[in-house]
DNA sequence: TTCGATAAAATGTGATCACATTTTTGAATT
DNA sequence: AATTCAAAAATGTGATCACATTTTATCGAA
């Protein structure tokens, strides 16, 4: 079987003080998160290096970093690929995400100022805008911004790296699955979260965050999502 | 100030099929976990490479991996070091650890067989042995084995990498602090956990795991531990 | 055709080097 | 003595190469 399409990676704009390393990492991360790299397709160092026009060195480190973050998987063959998703693994990731993010929200709550609530409200409005415009990718990104900006109210940050790892693992699958959905947001759980923040109500906040996550991912039923995903996925090596 | 002692790293035995990369990673990880690398001390690639007798390449990747796992910190200067611990960050890490591990235990519970309970019991006995012998390092390692073996009952593993990251961040500090303690285990929380596993009792399991973690870290009071830690720590660059 | 063995190509790994940035050193000035 | 600033040393980054392992292609036998 001829597997390889020439690996068309979206080349992100390179920021001013950024090292090649960081730039390659951002580009690869974005590609994985968007679902551009099919699971089971081997990511070779030389291919990625050629696609981005750099040497092997920064690519090696970016691939290893993403592997450490569980976004990629290093097989015994030393081949690196996007891990295959299964229904039960997906469920496990969702429950873990809910557990960690509810914890993060609760630990952030005491530090949330009215200024931050305003910022969050602004982000929420932007989500509504891009959602109305049908821009699913922007919805995903701004939604992540909303959650990140909430959790980072806590000045002693230890949870965000773990959350980002889970987002990365769910990312490619959710993206692919979301394209099959009709209406993304039914109830605005963010409003409920914002209300809970204003009242400094931990329990209500947890409930809103959990509902928000479930709505965003699981409310149409895991099976359909997974089916759409598996159908579009490649075979393992 | 002359900062650098010659960086004496414990060289682990190299396993049969292991790449230099993995070996360097294991060695460095162990050194960090044990608290051999003082916070604030810069870890230079060439120093580590010289200490381990390898080239810069595997060291670079090992350092980056540990940075991704939050065990090391990459400063703006591009210098890499063990992050400084603070009282509030420590508290945050403990609460996060409890939250995640309770979740992990609960999700593992349905998959725990009598065979696994037997294995866990055996590990627990070994903990008692090395604890009686006063071998604190072995207690730490076997204690981690106990928790890992419990959570890995769940065949859809997504939580262990995150747990390992937290252990890594707490590791150097706990090690240092433990040396100040008299009796490590007062109540055997593992017995309570094992009983809960046999009864398939989720709530009792959560309570036992939380109590175990708190006993192991926080019961003597965070402030004393931190004081002992900070006193032994180096200055930031 | 199908299967298996061998050769050829591709790939990951580790080492070395050049260069830009950062840190340290050391002397000159106040 | 303290400070400043330029030279020197140290360090991280990125590129290139050789080599061992793995994958793929090729050819011959059942």
Short mmCIF file of C-alpha atoms (C1' of nucleotides) in Angstrom, two decimals:
data_model
loop_
_atom_site.label_atom_id
_atom_site.label_comp_id
_atom_site.label_asym_id
_atom_site.label_seq_id
_atom_site.Cartn_x
_atom_site.Cartn_y
_atom_site.Cartn_z
CA UNK A 1 0.00 0.00 0.00
CA UNK A 2 1.32 3.43 -0.87
CA UNK A 3 0.60 5.32 2.34
CA UNK A 4 2.21 8.67 2.02
CA UNK A 5 0.59 11.81 0.82
CA UNK A 6 3.44 14.34 0.89
CA UNK A 7 2.62 15.54 4.43
CA UNK A 8 1.26 19.01 3.91
CA UNK A 9 1.84 20.84 7.18
CA UNK A 10 0.37 24.30 7.76
CA UNK A 11 3.40 26.51 8.25
CA UNK A 12 2.69 28.95 11.07
CA UNK A 13 4.16 32.44 11.00
CA UNK A 14 7.44 32.54 12.84
CA UNK A 15 7.43 34.90 15.78
CA UNK A 16 10.22 37.42 16.40
CA UNK A 17 12.41 35.90 19.10
CA UNK A 18 11.32 32.34 18.51
CA UNK A 19 13.85 29.55 18.08
CA UNK A 20 13.47 27.10 15.22
CA UNK A 21 12.70 24.52 17.85
CA UNK A 22 9.70 26.38 19.23
CA UNK A 23 8.42 27.20 15.80
CA UNK A 24 8.55 23.60 14.64
CA UNK A 25 6.87 22.54 17.87
CA UNK A 26 4.04 25.01 17.41
CA UNK A 27 3.52 24.02 13.81
CA UNK A 28 3.48 20.30 14.54
CA UNK A 29 1.29 20.77 17.57
CA UNK A 30 -1.23 22.73 15.59
CA UNK A 31 -1.24 20.11 12.86
CA UNK A 32 -1.88 17.34 15.35
CA UNK A 33 -4.50 19.29 17.26
CA UNK A 34 -6.45 20.07 14.09
CA UNK A 35 -6.36 16.45 13.05
CA UNK A 36 -4.19 16.99 10.00
CA UNK A 37 -1.98 14.02 10.80
CA UNK A 38 -3.99 10.81 10.43
CA UNK A 39 -3.56 8.30 13.28
CA UNK A 40 -1.33 5.44 12.29
CA UNK A 41 0.56 7.50 9.74
CA UNK A 42 4.24 7.45 10.63
CA UNK A 43 5.81 10.85 11.15
CA UNK A 44 9.40 10.64 9.96
CA UNK A 45 11.94 13.19 11.00
CA UNK A 46 13.19 13.81 7.50
CA UNK A 47 9.69 14.27 6.07
CA UNK A 48 8.72 16.83 8.68
CA UNK A 49 12.07 18.57 8.31
CA UNK A 50 11.61 18.76 4.55
CA UNK A 51 8.01 19.97 4.85
CA UNK A 52 9.11 22.78 7.15
CA UNK A 53 12.40 23.54 5.46
CA UNK A 54 14.61 22.96 8.48
CA UNK A 55 17.19 20.42 9.55
CA UNK A 56 16.46 17.25 11.47
CA UNK A 57 17.54 18.58 14.81
CA UNK A 58 14.63 20.84 15.79
CA UNK A 59 12.18 18.28 14.42
CA UNK A 60 13.59 15.53 16.59
CA UNK A 61 13.11 17.57 19.72
CA UNK A 62 9.64 18.72 18.76
CA UNK A 63 8.55 15.15 18.04
CA UNK A 64 9.93 13.96 21.34
CA UNK A 65 8.24 16.75 23.23
CA UNK A 66 4.87 15.95 21.70
CA UNK A 67 5.46 12.30 22.53
CA UNK A 68 6.10 13.22 26.14
CA UNK A 69 2.84 15.15 26.12
CA UNK A 70 1.05 12.01 24.87
CA UNK A 71 0.10 13.78 21.67
CA UNK A 72 2.28 11.36 19.74
CA UNK A 73 3.25 7.80 20.42
CA UNK A 74 6.68 6.21 20.05
CA UNK A 75 6.24 2.61 19.00
CA UNK A 76 8.74 -0.15 19.64
CA UNK A 77 9.92 0.22 16.03
CA UNK A 78 10.90 3.74 17.07
CA UNK A 79 8.28 4.99 14.66
CA UNK A 80 6.32 8.02 15.81
CA UNK A 81 2.63 8.47 15.08
CA UNK A 82 -0.64 9.90 16.32
CA UNK A 83 -2.03 7.25 18.67
CA UNK A 84 -5.09 5.32 17.66
CA UNK A 85 -8.26 6.31 19.51
CA UNK A 86 -10.70 3.80 20.96
CA UNK A 87 -14.14 4.30 22.44
CA UNK A 88 -13.07 3.37 25.95
CA UNK A 89 -9.90 5.42 25.83
CA UNK A 90 -11.96 8.38 24.68
CA UNK A 91 -14.37 7.94 27.56
CA UNK A 92 -11.45 7.71 29.95
CA UNK A 93 -9.95 10.92 28.62
CA UNK A 94 -13.26 12.77 28.94
CA UNK A 95 -13.78 11.72 32.55
CA UNK A 96 -10.20 12.67 33.37
CA UNK A 97 -10.64 16.02 31.71
CA UNK A 98 -13.77 16.72 33.74
CA UNK A 99 -12.10 15.67 36.96
CA UNK A 100 -9.00 17.80 36.46
CA UNK A 101 -10.73 20.87 35.09
CA UNK A 102 -13.33 20.92 37.84
CA UNK A 103 -10.49 20.78 40.32
CA UNK A 104 -8.64 23.53 38.46
CA UNK A 105 -11.73 25.74 38.40
CA UNK A 106 -12.37 25.28 42.10
CA UNK A 107 -8.76 26.07 42.99
CA UNK A 108 -8.86 29.14 40.77
CA UNK A 109 -12.15 30.47 42.11
CA UNK A 110 -10.80 32.35 45.14
CA UNK A 111 -8.44 34.30 42.89
CA UNK A 112 -11.01 35.32 40.29
CA UNK A 113 -11.44 39.08 40.28
CA UNK A 114 -14.20 41.11 38.65
CA UNK A 115 -11.62 42.14 36.07
CA UNK A 116 -11.07 38.51 35.15
CA UNK A 117 -14.80 37.87 34.97
CA UNK A 118 -15.01 40.74 32.51
CA UNK A 119 -12.23 39.25 30.41
CA UNK A 120 -13.92 35.86 30.45
CA UNK A 121 -17.18 37.46 29.43
CA UNK A 122 -15.43 39.08 26.50
CA UNK A 123 -13.98 35.75 25.40
CA UNK A 124 -17.41 34.19 25.71
CA UNK A 125 -18.84 36.84 23.40
CA UNK A 126 -16.16 36.09 20.83
CA UNK A 127 -17.10 32.41 21.01
CA UNK A 128 -20.69 33.32 20.21
CA UNK A 129 -19.52 35.39 17.25
CA UNK A 130 -17.34 32.74 15.63
CA UNK A 131 -19.92 30.09 16.46
CA UNK A 132 -22.59 32.09 14.63
CA UNK A 133 -20.16 32.41 11.74
CA UNK A 134 -19.76 28.66 11.71
CA UNK A 135 -16.02 28.75 12.30
CA UNK A 136 -15.54 25.56 14.27
CA UNK A 137 -11.81 25.85 14.56
CA UNK A 138 -12.07 29.31 16.09
CA UNK A 139 -14.73 28.05 18.48
CA UNK A 140 -12.37 25.36 19.69
CA UNK A 141 -9.50 27.79 20.15
CA UNK A 142 -11.51 30.47 21.95
CA UNK A 143 -13.14 27.83 24.09
CA UNK A 144 -9.69 26.71 25.17
CA UNK A 145 -8.81 30.34 25.84
CA UNK A 146 -11.85 30.64 28.09
CA UNK A 147 -10.90 27.65 30.20
CA UNK A 148 -7.22 28.54 30.28
CA UNK A 149 -7.93 32.09 31.36
CA UNK A 150 -10.13 30.82 34.16
CA UNK A 151 -7.67 28.26 35.55
CA UNK A 152 -4.75 30.65 35.29
CA UNK A 153 -6.40 32.94 37.78
CA UNK A 154 -4.65 30.71 40.28
CA UNK A 155 -1.19 32.23 40.59
CA UNK A 156 0.36 28.91 41.63
CA UNK A 157 -0.02 27.21 38.30
CA UNK A 158 0.59 23.50 38.24
CA UNK A 159 -2.47 22.20 36.47
CA UNK A 160 -2.39 23.83 33.03
CA UNK A 161 0.36 21.64 31.56
CA UNK A 162 -1.66 18.55 32.41
CA UNK A 163 -4.83 20.07 30.98
CA UNK A 164 -3.04 21.00 27.78
CA UNK A 165 -1.87 17.43 27.45
CA UNK A 166 -5.44 16.15 27.65
CA UNK A 167 -6.62 18.75 25.16
CA UNK A 168 -3.90 17.59 22.81
CA UNK A 169 -4.98 14.00 23.07
CA UNK A 170 -8.64 14.79 22.54
CA UNK A 171 -7.96 17.50 20.00
CA UNK A 172 -7.63 15.64 16.73
CA UNK A 173 -10.61 13.46 17.50
CA UNK A 174 -12.93 16.23 18.62
CA UNK A 175 -12.07 18.29 15.56
CA UNK A 176 -12.86 15.47 13.22
CA UNK A 177 -16.04 14.62 15.06
CA UNK A 178 -17.26 18.18 15.37
CA UNK A 179 -17.51 18.52 11.62
CA UNK A 180 -20.37 16.04 11.76
CA UNK A 181 -22.39 17.99 14.28
CA UNK A 182 -25.15 20.44 13.58
CA UNK A 183 -25.41 22.76 16.54
CA UNK A 184 -22.46 22.94 18.81
CA UNK A 185 -23.76 25.01 21.68
CA UNK A 186 -27.24 24.38 22.89
CA UNK A 187 -27.14 25.84 26.36
CA UNK A 188 -24.52 28.43 27.20
CA UNK A 189 -22.73 26.75 30.06
CA UNK A 190 -20.19 29.53 30.10
CA UNK A 191 -22.88 31.91 31.32
CA UNK A 192 -23.60 29.57 34.19
CA UNK A 193 -19.91 29.39 34.98
CA UNK A 194 -19.62 33.17 34.92
CA UNK A 195 -22.58 33.49 37.26
CA UNK A 196 -20.97 31.02 39.65
CA UNK A 197 -17.74 32.98 39.53
CA UNK A 198 -19.50 36.20 40.44
CA UNK A 199 -21.21 34.50 43.38
CA UNK A 200 -17.97 32.72 44.38
CA UNK A 201 -19.99 29.50 44.40
CA UNK A 202 -17.65 26.48 44.10
CA UNK A 203 -20.31 23.82 43.65
CA UNK A 204 -22.18 25.71 40.97
CA UNK A 205 -18.90 26.32 39.19
CA UNK A 206 -18.03 22.63 39.17
CA UNK A 207 -21.45 21.79 37.81
CA UNK A 208 -21.17 24.38 35.07
CA UNK A 209 -17.68 23.28 34.02
CA UNK A 210 -18.64 19.62 33.94
CA UNK A 211 -21.77 20.38 31.94
CA UNK A 212 -19.78 22.55 29.55
CA UNK A 213 -17.27 19.80 28.87
CA UNK A 214 -19.93 17.14 28.48
CA UNK A 215 -21.96 19.33 26.16
CA UNK A 216 -18.96 20.07 24.01
CA UNK A 217 -17.98 16.48 23.54
CA UNK A 218 -20.29 13.80 24.71
CA UNK A 219 -23.87 14.92 24.39
CA UNK A 220 -24.50 13.48 20.98
CA UNK A 221 -23.23 10.11 22.04
CA UNK A 222 -19.77 8.77 21.93
CA UNK A 223 -20.49 6.03 19.47
CA UNK A 224 -21.43 8.21 16.55
CA UNK A 225 -18.42 10.41 17.11
CA UNK A 226 -16.08 7.50 17.27
CA UNK A 227 -17.57 5.96 14.17
CA UNK A 228 -17.02 9.11 12.17
CA UNK A 229 -13.51 9.23 13.50
CA UNK A 230 -12.51 5.66 12.84
CA UNK A 231 -13.90 5.83 9.34
CA UNK A 232 -11.62 8.69 8.48
CA UNK A 233 -8.58 7.21 10.19
CA UNK A 234 -5.71 5.41 8.60
CA UNK A 235 -4.48 1.95 9.46
CA UNK A 236 -1.81 1.26 12.04
CA UNK A 237 1.61 0.29 10.73
CA UNK B 1 30.21 32.90 44.12
CA UNK B 2 31.64 29.64 42.90
CA UNK B 3 28.50 27.59 42.50
CA UNK B 4 29.52 24.37 40.87
CA UNK B 5 30.39 21.20 42.57
CA UNK B 6 31.35 18.87 39.71
CA UNK B 7 27.81 17.49 39.32
CA UNK B 8 28.10 13.96 40.61
CA UNK B 9 25.30 12.02 38.95
CA UNK B 10 24.51 8.45 40.00
CA UNK B 11 25.13 6.42 36.87
CA UNK B 12 22.39 3.82 36.54
CA UNK B 13 23.11 0.44 35.03
CA UNK B 14 22.40 0.45 31.34
CA UNK B 15 19.76 -2.05 30.30
CA UNK B 16 20.22 -4.40 27.36
CA UNK B 17 18.25 -2.87 24.50
CA UNK B 18 18.23 0.62 25.87
CA UNK B 19 19.24 3.60 23.76
CA UNK B 20 21.66 6.14 25.14
CA UNK B 21 18.78 8.54 25.14
CA UNK B 22 16.63 6.45 27.46
CA UNK B 23 19.55 5.71 29.73
CA UNK B 24 20.45 9.35 30.12
CA UNK B 25 16.82 10.18 30.75
CA UNK B 26 16.52 7.54 33.47
CA UNK B 27 19.73 8.68 35.12
CA UNK B 28 18.78 12.33 35.09
CA UNK B 29 15.26 11.61 36.21
CA UNK B 30 16.47 9.59 39.13
CA UNK B 31 18.91 12.31 40.11
CA UNK B 32 16.17 14.93 40.06
CA UNK B 33 13.67 12.72 41.87
CA UNK B 34 16.12 11.96 44.66
CA UNK B 35 16.90 15.62 45.06
CA UNK B 36 20.51 15.37 43.95
CA UNK B 37 20.24 18.42 41.74
CA UNK B 38 19.76 21.48 43.91
CA UNK B 39 17.05 23.90 42.72
CA UNK B 40 18.52 26.94 41.09
CA UNK B 41 21.65 25.12 39.98
CA UNK B 42 21.93 25.38 36.20
CA UNK B 43 22.11 22.05 34.39
CA UNK B 44 24.36 22.55 31.38
CA UNK B 45 24.32 20.12 28.53
CA UNK B 46 28.08 19.73 28.41
CA UNK B 47 28.38 19.11 32.16
CA UNK B 48 25.76 16.38 32.16
CA UNK B 49 27.26 14.88 29.02
CA UNK B 50 30.69 14.82 30.61
CA UNK B 51 29.36 13.38 33.87
CA UNK B 52 27.70 10.55 31.98
CA UNK B 53 30.36 10.08 29.36
CA UNK B 54 28.16 10.66 26.34
CA UNK B 55 27.77 13.31 23.68
CA UNK B 56 25.52 16.33 23.93
CA UNK B 57 22.76 14.94 21.77
CA UNK B 58 21.08 12.45 24.15
CA UNK B 59 21.46 14.90 27.00
CA UNK B 60 19.67 17.64 25.11
CA UNK B 61 16.68 15.43 24.49
CA UNK B 62 16.58 14.11 28.04
CA UNK B 63 16.71 17.63 29.45
CA UNK B 64 13.93 18.76 27.16
CA UNK B 65 11.78 15.80 28.04
CA UNK B 66 12.15 16.44 31.75
CA UNK B 67 11.30 20.09 31.10
CA UNK B 68 8.13 19.03 29.31
CA UNK B 69 7.25 16.92 32.33
CA UNK B 70 7.70 19.99 34.55
CA UNK B 71 10.55 18.31 36.37
CA UNK B 72 12.90 20.95 35.03
CA UNK B 73 12.35 24.54 34.07
CA UNK B 74 13.67 26.36 31.01
CA UNK B 75 14.34 29.96 31.91
CA UNK B 76 14.33 32.85 29.49
CA UNK B 77 18.14 32.70 29.46
CA UNK B 78 17.67 29.20 28.06
CA UNK B 79 19.19 27.91 31.23
CA UNK B 80 17.69 24.70 32.59
CA UNK B 81 17.26 24.05 36.29
CA UNK B 82 15.16 22.38 38.95
CA UNK B 83 12.33 24.82 39.65
CA UNK B 84 12.21 26.58 42.97
CA UNK B 85 9.53 25.32 45.32
CA UNK B 86 7.23 27.58 47.30
CA UNK B 87 4.80 26.79 50.08
CA UNK B 88 1.74 27.60 48.02
CA UNK B 89 2.97 25.76 44.96
CA UNK B 90 3.62 22.75 47.13
CA UNK B 91 0.11 22.88 48.54
CA UNK B 92 -1.28 23.19 45.04
CA UNK B 93 0.66 20.15 43.87
CA UNK B 94 -0.54 18.09 46.83
CA UNK B 95 -4.19 18.92 46.24
CA UNK B 96 -3.81 18.18 42.55
CA UNK B 97 -2.14 14.89 43.33
CA UNK B 98 -4.97 13.88 45.63
CA UNK B 99 -7.59 14.88 43.10
CA UNK B 100 -6.03 12.99 40.21
CA UNK B 101 -5.05 9.89 42.12
CA UNK B 102 -8.46 9.52 43.74
CA UNK B 103 -9.95 9.74 40.28
CA UNK B 104 -7.44 7.21 38.97
CA UNK B 105 -8.18 4.81 41.81
CA UNK B 106 -11.91 5.04 41.29
CA UNK B 107 -11.61 4.44 37.55
CA UNK B 108 -9.32 1.49 38.18
CA UNK B 109 -11.51 -0.11 40.82
CA UNK B 110 -13.86 -2.06 38.50
CA UNK B 111 -10.87 -3.72 36.86
CA UNK B 112 -9.11 -4.78 40.06
CA UNK B 113 -8.99 -8.57 40.29
CA UNK B 114 -8.14 -10.68 43.30
CA UNK B 115 -4.83 -11.41 41.61
CA UNK B 116 -4.04 -7.72 41.54
CA UNK B 117 -5.06 -7.33 45.17
CA UNK B 118 -2.58 -10.08 45.99
CA UNK B 119 0.17 -8.31 44.06
CA UNK B 120 -0.62 -5.05 45.82
CA UNK B 121 -0.54 -6.82 49.16
CA UNK B 122 2.88 -8.18 48.33
CA UNK B 123 4.15 -4.72 47.44
CA UNK B 124 2.72 -3.40 50.69
CA UNK B 125 4.64 -6.03 52.63
CA UNK B 126 7.84 -4.99 50.92
CA UNK B 127 7.15 -1.41 51.92
CA UNK B 128 6.89 -2.50 55.54
CA UNK B 129 10.18 -4.36 55.24
CA UNK B 130 12.22 -1.49 53.79
CA UNK B 131 10.46 0.93 56.12
CA UNK B 132 11.51 -1.17 59.10
CA UNK B 133 15.02 -1.19 57.67
CA UNK B 134 14.94 2.59 57.50
CA UNK B 135 15.54 2.71 53.77
CA UNK B 136 13.59 5.84 52.88
CA UNK B 137 14.46 5.82 49.23
CA UNK B 138 13.16 2.28 48.82
CA UNK B 139 9.99 3.23 50.69
CA UNK B 140 9.40 6.02 48.21
CA UNK B 141 9.98 3.78 45.21
CA UNK B 142 7.84 0.89 46.42
CA UNK B 143 5.14 3.30 47.46
CA UNK B 144 5.07 4.61 43.92
CA UNK B 145 4.95 1.02 42.67
CA UNK B 146 1.92 0.41 44.85
CA UNK B 147 0.00 3.35 43.48
CA UNK B 148 1.10 2.71 39.90
CA UNK B 149 0.09 -0.93 40.04
CA UNK B 150 -3.32 0.05 41.33
CA UNK B 151 -4.06 2.70 38.72
CA UNK B 152 -2.76 0.54 35.89
CA UNK B 153 -5.48 -1.98 36.58
CA UNK B 154 -7.47 0.24 34.27
CA UNK B 155 -6.59 -1.05 30.80
CA UNK B 156 -7.33 2.30 29.17
CA UNK B 157 -4.41 4.13 30.66
CA UNK B 158 -4.41 7.87 30.28
CA UNK B 159 -3.74 9.05 33.80
CA UNK B 160 -0.35 7.60 34.70
CA UNK B 161 1.75 10.03 32.66
CA UNK B 162 0.12 12.93 34.47
CA UNK B 163 0.59 11.28 37.85
CA UNK B 164 4.25 10.62 37.09
CA UNK B 165 4.69 14.28 36.26
CA UNK B 166 3.31 15.30 39.65
CA UNK B 167 5.50 12.76 41.41
CA UNK B 168 8.48 14.21 39.62
CA UNK B 169 7.66 17.72 40.74
CA UNK B 170 7.09 16.69 44.34
CA UNK B 171 9.90 14.16 44.37
CA UNK B 172 13.00 16.21 45.14
CA UNK B 173 11.20 18.13 47.82
CA UNK B 174 9.61 15.17 49.57
CA UNK B 175 12.91 13.30 49.59
CA UNK B 176 14.69 16.18 51.22
CA UNK B 177 11.91 16.72 53.70
CA UNK B 178 11.52 13.08 54.61
CA UNK B 179 15.01 12.92 55.95
CA UNK B 180 13.83 15.17 58.75
CA UNK B 181 10.97 12.92 59.78
CA UNK B 182 10.99 10.31 62.47
CA UNK B 183 8.26 7.85 61.70
CA UNK B 184 7.02 7.80 58.18
CA UNK B 185 4.03 5.52 58.42
CA UNK B 186 1.76 5.86 61.39
CA UNK B 187 -1.40 4.23 60.14
CA UNK B 188 -1.21 1.78 57.27
CA UNK B 189 -3.51 3.44 54.78
CA UNK B 190 -2.62 0.85 52.21
CA UNK B 191 -4.43 -1.77 54.26
CA UNK B 192 -7.53 0.37 54.19
CA UNK B 193 -7.19 0.77 50.43
CA UNK B 194 -6.78 -2.98 49.98
CA UNK B 195 -9.90 -3.62 52.06
CA UNK B 196 -11.83 -1.14 49.94
CA UNK B 197 -10.60 -2.86 46.78
CA UNK B 198 -11.80 -6.24 48.02
CA UNK B 199 -15.22 -4.80 48.81
CA UNK B 200 -15.30 -2.85 45.53
CA UNK B 201 -16.15 0.20 47.59
CA UNK B 202 -15.35 3.39 45.62
CA UNK B 203 -15.90 5.88 48.42
CA UNK B 204 -13.80 4.00 50.95
CA UNK B 205 -11.07 3.70 48.34
CA UNK B 206 -11.04 7.44 47.71
CA UNK B 207 -10.85 8.11 51.42
CA UNK B 208 -7.98 5.67 51.86
CA UNK B 209 -5.99 7.06 48.93
CA UNK B 210 -6.46 10.63 50.06
CA UNK B 211 -5.46 9.77 53.60
CA UNK B 212 -2.44 7.85 52.34
CA UNK B 213 -1.22 10.79 50.31
CA UNK B 214 -1.83 13.28 53.09
CA UNK B 215 -0.08 11.06 55.62
CA UNK B 216 2.91 10.65 53.36
CA UNK B 217 3.40 14.32 52.76
CA UNK B 218 1.45 16.77 54.76
CA UNK B 219 0.74 15.39 58.19
CA UNK B 220 3.72 16.93 59.90
CA UNK B 221 2.84 20.34 58.57
CA UNK B 222 3.86 21.96 55.37
CA UNK B 223 5.77 24.77 56.95
CA UNK B 224 8.42 22.68 58.66
CA UNK B 225 8.99 20.66 55.51
CA UNK B 226 9.35 23.72 53.39
CA UNK B 227 11.71 25.31 55.85
CA UNK B 228 13.98 22.29 55.79
CA UNK B 229 13.81 22.37 52.04
CA UNK B 230 14.54 26.00 51.49
CA UNK B 231 17.43 25.90 53.91
CA UNK B 232 19.13 23.24 51.86
CA UNK B 233 18.38 24.83 48.50
CA UNK B 234 20.69 26.91 46.39
CA UNK B 235 20.05 30.39 45.11
CA UNK B 236 18.41 31.09 41.76
CA UNK B 237 20.68 32.35 39.01
"C1'" DT C 1 -0.16 -16.60 -7.18
"C1'" DT C 2 1.85 -16.86 -2.60
"C1'" DC C 3 5.43 -17.15 0.47
"C1'" DG C 4 10.17 -16.44 1.99
"C1'" DA C 5 14.82 -14.79 1.68
"C1'" DT C 6 17.96 -11.40 0.24
"C1'" DA C 7 19.31 -6.80 -1.27
"C1'" DA C 8 18.39 -1.99 -1.33
"C1'" DA C 9 16.40 2.04 0.56
"C1'" DA C 10 14.79 4.59 4.43
"C1'" DT C 11 14.98 5.86 9.12
"C1'" DG C 12 16.40 6.80 13.96
"C1'" DT C 13 20.45 7.49 16.79
"C1'" DG C 14 24.53 9.47 18.34
"C1'" DA C 15 28.61 12.37 17.48
"C1'" DT C 16 30.84 16.53 15.91
"C1'" DC C 17 31.16 21.19 14.39
"C1'" DA C 18 30.11 26.25 13.47
"C1'" DC C 19 27.77 30.09 15.06
"C1'" DA C 20 24.97 33.32 17.91
"C1'" DT C 21 23.79 34.36 22.49
"C1'" DT C 22 24.76 34.54 27.20
"C1'" DT C 23 27.70 34.55 31.15
"C1'" DT C 24 31.87 35.38 33.33
"C1'" DT C 25 36.26 37.59 33.74
"C1'" DG C 26 39.34 41.34 34.26
"C1'" DA C 27 41.01 45.72 33.81
"C1'" DA C 28 40.20 50.65 33.64
"C1'" DT C 29 37.69 54.51 35.58
"C1'" DT C 30 35.34 57.03 39.09
"C1'" DA D 1 36.56 49.98 47.10
"C1'" DA D 2 32.79 50.06 43.82
"C1'" DT D 3 31.27 50.44 39.06
"C1'" DT D 4 31.50 50.05 34.16
"C1'" DC D 5 32.56 48.08 30.05
"C1'" DA D 6 34.97 45.30 26.74
"C1'" DA D 7 37.28 40.86 25.99
"C1'" DA D 8 37.12 36.04 26.77
"C1'" DA D 9 34.98 31.88 28.00
"C1'" DA D 10 30.93 29.12 28.27
"C1'" DT D 11 26.61 27.68 26.58
"C1'" DG D 12 22.49 26.63 23.67
"C1'" DT D 13 21.08 26.05 18.91
"C1'" DG D 14 21.01 24.27 14.46
"C1'" DA D 15 23.26 21.65 10.73
"C1'" DT D 16 25.69 17.71 8.89
"C1'" DC D 17 27.54 13.16 8.86
"C1'" DA D 18 28.39 8.08 9.90
"C1'" DC D 19 26.39 4.05 11.45
"C1'" DA D 20 23.07 0.50 13.11
"C1'" DT D 21 18.42 -0.80 12.77
"C1'" DT D 22 14.25 -1.11 10.43
"C1'" DT D 23 11.37 -1.04 6.49
"C1'" DT D 24 10.51 -1.76 1.75
"C1'" DA D 25 11.52 -3.73 -2.69
"C1'" DT D 26 13.10 -7.50 -5.51
"C1'" DC D 27 13.63 -11.98 -6.95
"C1'" DG D 28 13.27 -16.92 -6.80
"C1'" DA D 29 10.95 -21.25 -5.17
"C1'" DA D 30 6.92 -23.79 -3.89
#
